[in-house]
Coordinates of C-alpha atoms and ligand atoms in Angstrom, one line a residue:
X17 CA 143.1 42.4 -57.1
X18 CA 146.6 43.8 -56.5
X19 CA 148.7 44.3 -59.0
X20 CA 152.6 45.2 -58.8
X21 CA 154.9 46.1 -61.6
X22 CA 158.4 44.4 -60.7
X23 CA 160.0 45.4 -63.8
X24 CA 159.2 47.6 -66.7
X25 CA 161.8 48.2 -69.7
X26 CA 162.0 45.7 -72.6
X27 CA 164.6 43.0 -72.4
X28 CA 168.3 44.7 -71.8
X29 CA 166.9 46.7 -69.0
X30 CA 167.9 50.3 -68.6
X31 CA 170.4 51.0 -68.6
X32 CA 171.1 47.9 -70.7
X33 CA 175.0 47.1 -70.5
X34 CA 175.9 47.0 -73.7
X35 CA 174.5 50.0 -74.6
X36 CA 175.6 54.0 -75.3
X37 CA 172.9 55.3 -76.6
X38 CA 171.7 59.2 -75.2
X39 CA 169.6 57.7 -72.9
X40 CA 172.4 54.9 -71.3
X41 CA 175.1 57.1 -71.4
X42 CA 173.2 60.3 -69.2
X43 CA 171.8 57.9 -66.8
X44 CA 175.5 56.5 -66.0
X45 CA 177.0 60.0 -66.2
X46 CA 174.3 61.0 -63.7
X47 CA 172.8 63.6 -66.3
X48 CA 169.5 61.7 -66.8
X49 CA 166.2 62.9 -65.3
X50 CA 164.5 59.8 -65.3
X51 CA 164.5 56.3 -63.5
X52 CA 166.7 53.2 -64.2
X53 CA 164.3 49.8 -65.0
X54 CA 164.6 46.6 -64.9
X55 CA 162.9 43.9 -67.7
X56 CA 159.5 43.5 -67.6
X57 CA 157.8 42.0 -64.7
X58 CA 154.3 41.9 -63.1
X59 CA 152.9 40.2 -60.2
X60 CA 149.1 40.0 -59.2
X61 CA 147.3 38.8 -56.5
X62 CA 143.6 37.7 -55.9
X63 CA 141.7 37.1 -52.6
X64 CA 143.9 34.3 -51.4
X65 CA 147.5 35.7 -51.0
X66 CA 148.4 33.7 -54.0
X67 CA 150.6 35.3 -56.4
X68 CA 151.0 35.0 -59.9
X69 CA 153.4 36.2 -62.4
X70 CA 152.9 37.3 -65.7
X71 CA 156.3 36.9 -67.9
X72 CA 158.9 35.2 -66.0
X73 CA 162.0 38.3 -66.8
X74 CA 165.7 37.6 -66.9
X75 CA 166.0 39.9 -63.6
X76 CA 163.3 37.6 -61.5
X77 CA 165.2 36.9 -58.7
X78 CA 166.3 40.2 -57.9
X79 CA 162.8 41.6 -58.3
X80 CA 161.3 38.8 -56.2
X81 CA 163.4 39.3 -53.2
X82 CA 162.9 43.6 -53.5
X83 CA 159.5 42.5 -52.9
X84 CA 158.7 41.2 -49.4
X85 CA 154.8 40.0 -50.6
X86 CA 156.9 37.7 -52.9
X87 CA 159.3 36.2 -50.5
X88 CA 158.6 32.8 -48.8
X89 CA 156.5 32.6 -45.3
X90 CA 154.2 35.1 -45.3
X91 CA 151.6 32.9 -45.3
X92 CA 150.0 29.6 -46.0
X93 CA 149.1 28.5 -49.8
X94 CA 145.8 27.1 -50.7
X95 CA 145.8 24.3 -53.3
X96 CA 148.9 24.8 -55.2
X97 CA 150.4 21.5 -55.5
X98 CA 152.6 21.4 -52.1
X99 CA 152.7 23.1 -48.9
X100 CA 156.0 24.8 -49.8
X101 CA 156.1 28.0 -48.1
X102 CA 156.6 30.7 -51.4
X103 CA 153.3 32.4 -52.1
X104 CA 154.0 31.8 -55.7
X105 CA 151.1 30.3 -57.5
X106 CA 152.2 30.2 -61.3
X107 CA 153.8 32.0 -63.8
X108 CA 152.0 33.4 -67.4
X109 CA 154.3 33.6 -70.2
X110 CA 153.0 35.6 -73.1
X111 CA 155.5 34.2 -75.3
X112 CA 159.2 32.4 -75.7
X113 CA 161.1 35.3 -76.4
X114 CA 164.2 35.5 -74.3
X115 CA 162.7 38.2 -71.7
X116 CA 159.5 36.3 -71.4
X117 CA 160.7 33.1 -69.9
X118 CA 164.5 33.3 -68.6
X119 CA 163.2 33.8 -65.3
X120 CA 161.7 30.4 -65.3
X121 CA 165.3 29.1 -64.5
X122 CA 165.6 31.6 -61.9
X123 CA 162.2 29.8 -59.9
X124 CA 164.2 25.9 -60.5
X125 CA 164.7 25.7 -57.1
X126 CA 162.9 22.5 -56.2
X127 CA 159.6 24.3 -55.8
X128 CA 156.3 22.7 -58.0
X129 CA 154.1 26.1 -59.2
X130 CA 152.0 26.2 -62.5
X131 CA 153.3 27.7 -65.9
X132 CA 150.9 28.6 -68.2
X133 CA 151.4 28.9 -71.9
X134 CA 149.9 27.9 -75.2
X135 CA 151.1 24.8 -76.7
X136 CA 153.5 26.6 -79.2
X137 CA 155.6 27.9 -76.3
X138 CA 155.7 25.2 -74.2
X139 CA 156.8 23.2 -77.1
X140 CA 159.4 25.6 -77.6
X141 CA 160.8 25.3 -74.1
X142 CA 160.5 21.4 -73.7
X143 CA 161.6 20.8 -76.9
X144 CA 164.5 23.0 -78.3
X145 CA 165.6 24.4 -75.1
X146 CA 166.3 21.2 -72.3
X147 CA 167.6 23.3 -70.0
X148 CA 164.1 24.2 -68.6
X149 CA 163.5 20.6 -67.4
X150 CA 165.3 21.6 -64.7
X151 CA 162.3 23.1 -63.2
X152 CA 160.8 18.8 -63.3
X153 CA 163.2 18.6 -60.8
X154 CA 160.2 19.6 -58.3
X155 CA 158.8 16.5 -56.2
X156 CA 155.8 16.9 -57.4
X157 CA 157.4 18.5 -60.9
X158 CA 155.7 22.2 -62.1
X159 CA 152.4 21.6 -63.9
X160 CA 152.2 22.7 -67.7
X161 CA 148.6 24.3 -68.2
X162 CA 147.8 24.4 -71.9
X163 CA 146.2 28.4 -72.7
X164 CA 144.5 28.2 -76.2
X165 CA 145.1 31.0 -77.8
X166 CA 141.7 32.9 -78.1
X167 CA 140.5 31.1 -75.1
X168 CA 139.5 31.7 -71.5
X169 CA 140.6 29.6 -68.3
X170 CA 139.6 29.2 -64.8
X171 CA 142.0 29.0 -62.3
X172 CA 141.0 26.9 -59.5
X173 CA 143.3 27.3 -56.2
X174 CA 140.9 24.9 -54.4
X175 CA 140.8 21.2 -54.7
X176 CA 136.8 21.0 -53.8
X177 CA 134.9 20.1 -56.8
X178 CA 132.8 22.2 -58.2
X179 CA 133.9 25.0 -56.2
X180 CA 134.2 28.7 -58.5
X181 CA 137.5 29.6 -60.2
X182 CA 139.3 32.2 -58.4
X183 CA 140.0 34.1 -61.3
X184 CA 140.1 33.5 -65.2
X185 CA 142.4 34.3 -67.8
X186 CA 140.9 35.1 -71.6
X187 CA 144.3 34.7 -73.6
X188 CA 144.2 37.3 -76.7
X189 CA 146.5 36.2 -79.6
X190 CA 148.5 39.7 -80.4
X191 CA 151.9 38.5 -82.9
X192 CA 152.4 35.5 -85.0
X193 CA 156.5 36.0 -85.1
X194 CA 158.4 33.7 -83.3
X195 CA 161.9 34.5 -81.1
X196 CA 164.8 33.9 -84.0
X197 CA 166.8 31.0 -81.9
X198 CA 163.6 29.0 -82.3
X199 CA 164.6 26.4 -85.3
X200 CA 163.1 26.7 -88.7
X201 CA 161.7 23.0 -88.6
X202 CA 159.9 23.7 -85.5
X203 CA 158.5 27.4 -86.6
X204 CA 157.0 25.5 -89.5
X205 CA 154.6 23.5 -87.2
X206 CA 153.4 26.2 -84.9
X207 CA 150.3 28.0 -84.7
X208 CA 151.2 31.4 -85.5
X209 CA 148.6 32.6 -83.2
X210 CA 150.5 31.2 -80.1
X211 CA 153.5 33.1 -80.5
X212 CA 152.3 36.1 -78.8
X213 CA 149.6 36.3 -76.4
X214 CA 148.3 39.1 -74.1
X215 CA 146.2 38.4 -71.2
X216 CA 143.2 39.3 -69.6
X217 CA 142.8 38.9 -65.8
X218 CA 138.9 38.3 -64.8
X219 CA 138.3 38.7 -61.0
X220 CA 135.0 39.4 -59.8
X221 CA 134.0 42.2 -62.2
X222 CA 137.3 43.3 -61.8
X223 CA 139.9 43.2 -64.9
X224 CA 143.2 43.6 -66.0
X225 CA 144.8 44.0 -69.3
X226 CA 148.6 42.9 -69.7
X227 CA 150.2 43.3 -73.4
X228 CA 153.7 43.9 -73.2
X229 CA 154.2 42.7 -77.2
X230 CA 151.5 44.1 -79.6
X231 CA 152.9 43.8 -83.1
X232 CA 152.0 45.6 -86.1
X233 CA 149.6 43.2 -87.3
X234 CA 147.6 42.6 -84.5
X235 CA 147.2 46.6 -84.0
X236 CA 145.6 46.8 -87.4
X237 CA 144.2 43.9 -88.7
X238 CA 140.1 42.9 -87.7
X239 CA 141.6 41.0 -84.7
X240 CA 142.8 44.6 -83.0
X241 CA 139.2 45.1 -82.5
X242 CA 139.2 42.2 -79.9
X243 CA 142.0 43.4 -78.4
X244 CA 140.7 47.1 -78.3
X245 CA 137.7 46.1 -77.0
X246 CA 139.2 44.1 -74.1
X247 CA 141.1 47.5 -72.6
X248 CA 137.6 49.5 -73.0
X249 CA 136.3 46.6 -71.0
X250 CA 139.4 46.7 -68.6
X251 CA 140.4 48.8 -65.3
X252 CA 143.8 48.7 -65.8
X253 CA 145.8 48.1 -69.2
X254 CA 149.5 47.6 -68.9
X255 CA 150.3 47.8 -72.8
X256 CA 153.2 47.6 -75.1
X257 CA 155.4 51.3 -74.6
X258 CA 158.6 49.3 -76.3
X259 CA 159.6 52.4 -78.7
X260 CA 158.2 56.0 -79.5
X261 CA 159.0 55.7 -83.1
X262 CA 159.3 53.0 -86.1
X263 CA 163.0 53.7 -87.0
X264 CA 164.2 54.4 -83.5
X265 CA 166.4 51.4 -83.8
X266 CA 167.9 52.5 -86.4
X267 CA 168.5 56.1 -85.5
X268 CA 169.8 55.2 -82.4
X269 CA 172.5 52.4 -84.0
X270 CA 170.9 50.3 -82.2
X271 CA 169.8 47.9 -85.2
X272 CA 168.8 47.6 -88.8
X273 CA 165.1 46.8 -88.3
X274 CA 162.2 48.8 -87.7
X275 CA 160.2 48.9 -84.9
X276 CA 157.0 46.4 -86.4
X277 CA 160.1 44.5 -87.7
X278 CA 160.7 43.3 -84.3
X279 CA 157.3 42.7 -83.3
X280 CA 155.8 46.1 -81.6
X281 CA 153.6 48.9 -82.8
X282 CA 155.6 51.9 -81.5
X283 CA 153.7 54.9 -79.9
X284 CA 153.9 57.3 -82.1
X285 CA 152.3 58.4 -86.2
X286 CA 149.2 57.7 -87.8
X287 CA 149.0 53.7 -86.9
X288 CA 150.6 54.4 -83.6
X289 CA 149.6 52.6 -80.3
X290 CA 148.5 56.0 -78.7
X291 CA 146.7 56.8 -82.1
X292 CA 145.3 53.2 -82.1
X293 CA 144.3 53.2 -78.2
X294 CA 140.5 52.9 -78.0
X295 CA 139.0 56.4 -77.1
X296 CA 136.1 55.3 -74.7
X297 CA 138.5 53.6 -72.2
X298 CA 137.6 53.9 -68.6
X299 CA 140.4 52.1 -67.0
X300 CA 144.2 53.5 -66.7
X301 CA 146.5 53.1 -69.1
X302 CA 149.8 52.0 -68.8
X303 CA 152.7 51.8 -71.0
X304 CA 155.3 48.9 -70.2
X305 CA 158.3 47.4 -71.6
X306 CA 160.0 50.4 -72.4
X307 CA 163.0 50.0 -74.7
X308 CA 166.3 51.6 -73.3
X309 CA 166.9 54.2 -76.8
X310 CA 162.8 55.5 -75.8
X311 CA 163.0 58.8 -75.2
X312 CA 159.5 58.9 -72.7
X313 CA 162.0 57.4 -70.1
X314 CA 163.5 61.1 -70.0
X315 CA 160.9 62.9 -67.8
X316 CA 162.3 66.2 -69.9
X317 CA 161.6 64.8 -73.1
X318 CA 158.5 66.3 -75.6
X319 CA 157.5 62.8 -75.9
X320 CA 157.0 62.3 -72.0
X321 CA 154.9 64.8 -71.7
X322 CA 152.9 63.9 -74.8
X323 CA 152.1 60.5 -73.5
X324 CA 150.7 61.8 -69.8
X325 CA 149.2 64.5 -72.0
X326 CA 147.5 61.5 -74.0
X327 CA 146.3 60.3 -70.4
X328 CA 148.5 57.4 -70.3
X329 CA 151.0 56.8 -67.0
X330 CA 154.3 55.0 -67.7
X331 CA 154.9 52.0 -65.5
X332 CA 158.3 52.0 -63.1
X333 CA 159.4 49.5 -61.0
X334 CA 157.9 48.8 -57.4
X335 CA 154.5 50.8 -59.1
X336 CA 151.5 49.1 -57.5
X337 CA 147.9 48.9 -58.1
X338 CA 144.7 47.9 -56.3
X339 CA 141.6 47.2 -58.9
Ligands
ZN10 ZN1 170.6 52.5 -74.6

């Protein structure tokens, strides 16, 4: 499996253009030792020179045309649902927050491709948000695949029946909180299990581990042992580095909320993600999603060297992986 990081800081980017934090300001004013990121983007590919996305991020089309395996006739597709000449399969969505899905209208251009989502999202997007049926605009029109929320799915990229999945996805439930522009009267009839979903890639005995959003909750409760046992089992985890501390929000002016107020475990203290992390992990571990006021995006910084001193990387864009 390949596997290529397109973007890695949270939504806003870095640096994010409404910002001044320390972090913004040095990388403008040259001062920063450290790279700029764009949102969060991944991109794998199996055996058949299909891709797949995992988040569809606000900066999609910029990311896809820096990356030549992305752009269109570089080979034939097998079973997607025309003989259109992207190598895009489908896209993952791990949930309807703004930098999970914005890209989809990015991807509207007439071109059929799978999106795959649990109910509670696609609800969201079909029926608060009618701008995305803009993508049924495809002759034939993009194909909703339903992921249940502690379930696994085989994706077949060949018509034959019968014939084995090429890979499968086990979706892990990892935040109940839904984005704030979703109404009241719709939040009241969703699962809260779909909000936020990680995923697990199965290829071969081959895995990958992708969990941009891990909120407080899910790191603690009897459910993080299902998602802690999932990156033992995994080669490569790509896992929610949004912020180093709980108030780092607030200490940076950024907001008045905390950290597991907006739906991530930060990195650091007692219930931290790095404290949290399961010990006997094999694979490597990779913090994404990196909010703009983190200080581990200065390469100077205490805490940069703590977390590759805790044996994790720190995803950048254009990173690439073979598992
Ligand atoms: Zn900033």
């Amino acid at each position: 499996m390949r596997v290529k990081v397109l973007g890695s800081a949270a939504g806003g980017g870095f640096p994010q253009w409404n910002c001044a934090c320390g972090n913004c300001q040095r990388l403008r004013d040259g001062k920063f030792h450290g790279r700029a990121r764009s949102q969060t983007q991944l991109a794998f590919m199996t055996n058949s020179k299909v891709w797949f996305l995992l988040s569809a991020s606000p900066d999609l089309r910029t990311q896809m045309i820096a990356a030549p395996e992305l752009c269109p006739g570089r080979g034939a597709r097998n079973g997607a649902p025309s003989a259109a000449e992207s190598p895009l399969g489908g896209v993952f969505l791990p949930s309807a927050d703004v930098d999970s899905v914005a890209g989809l209208l990015h991807l509207r251009e007439f071109q059929p491709f799978f999106v795959f989502a649990t109910p509670a999202v696609r609800r969201i997007l079909q029926q608060e948000n009618r701008i995305f049926r803009v993508l049924e605009r495809a002759d034939p029109p993009v194909k909703w695949v339903a992921l249940s929320s502690k379930g696994r799915l085989g994706c077949h990229l060949e018509e034959e029946p019968g014939a084995a999945p090429e890979f499968l996805c086990t979706t892990v439930p990892l935040g109940s909180k839904y984005p704030d522009y979703v109404s009241e009267e719709l939040e009241r009839v969703l699962a809260p299990e779909e909000a936020t979903s990680g995923f697990v890639i199965h290829q071969g005995d081959k895995r990958l581990f992708y969990a941009p959003s891990i909120s407080a909750e899910a790191a603690l409760t009897s459910d993080s042992l299902k998602w802690r046992s999932w990156i033992e089992d995994s080669d490569a985890a790509f896992l929610d580095g949004t912020f180093w501390s709980d108030d780092e929000l607030m200490a940076t002016g950024r907001s008045k909320k905390t950290a597991r107020e907006v739906g991530h475990t930060p990195l650091s203290g007692p219930d931290g993600l790095l404290e949290r992390y399961p010990k006997n992990s094999k694979g490597r571990r990779i913090l994404i999603h990196m909010n703009n006021t983190n200080p581990i995006l200065d390469e100077d910084s205490p805490q940069h060297r703590a977390v590759l001193d805790a044996g994790f990387e720190i995803a950048y864009d254009g990173m690439e992986l073979e598992l």
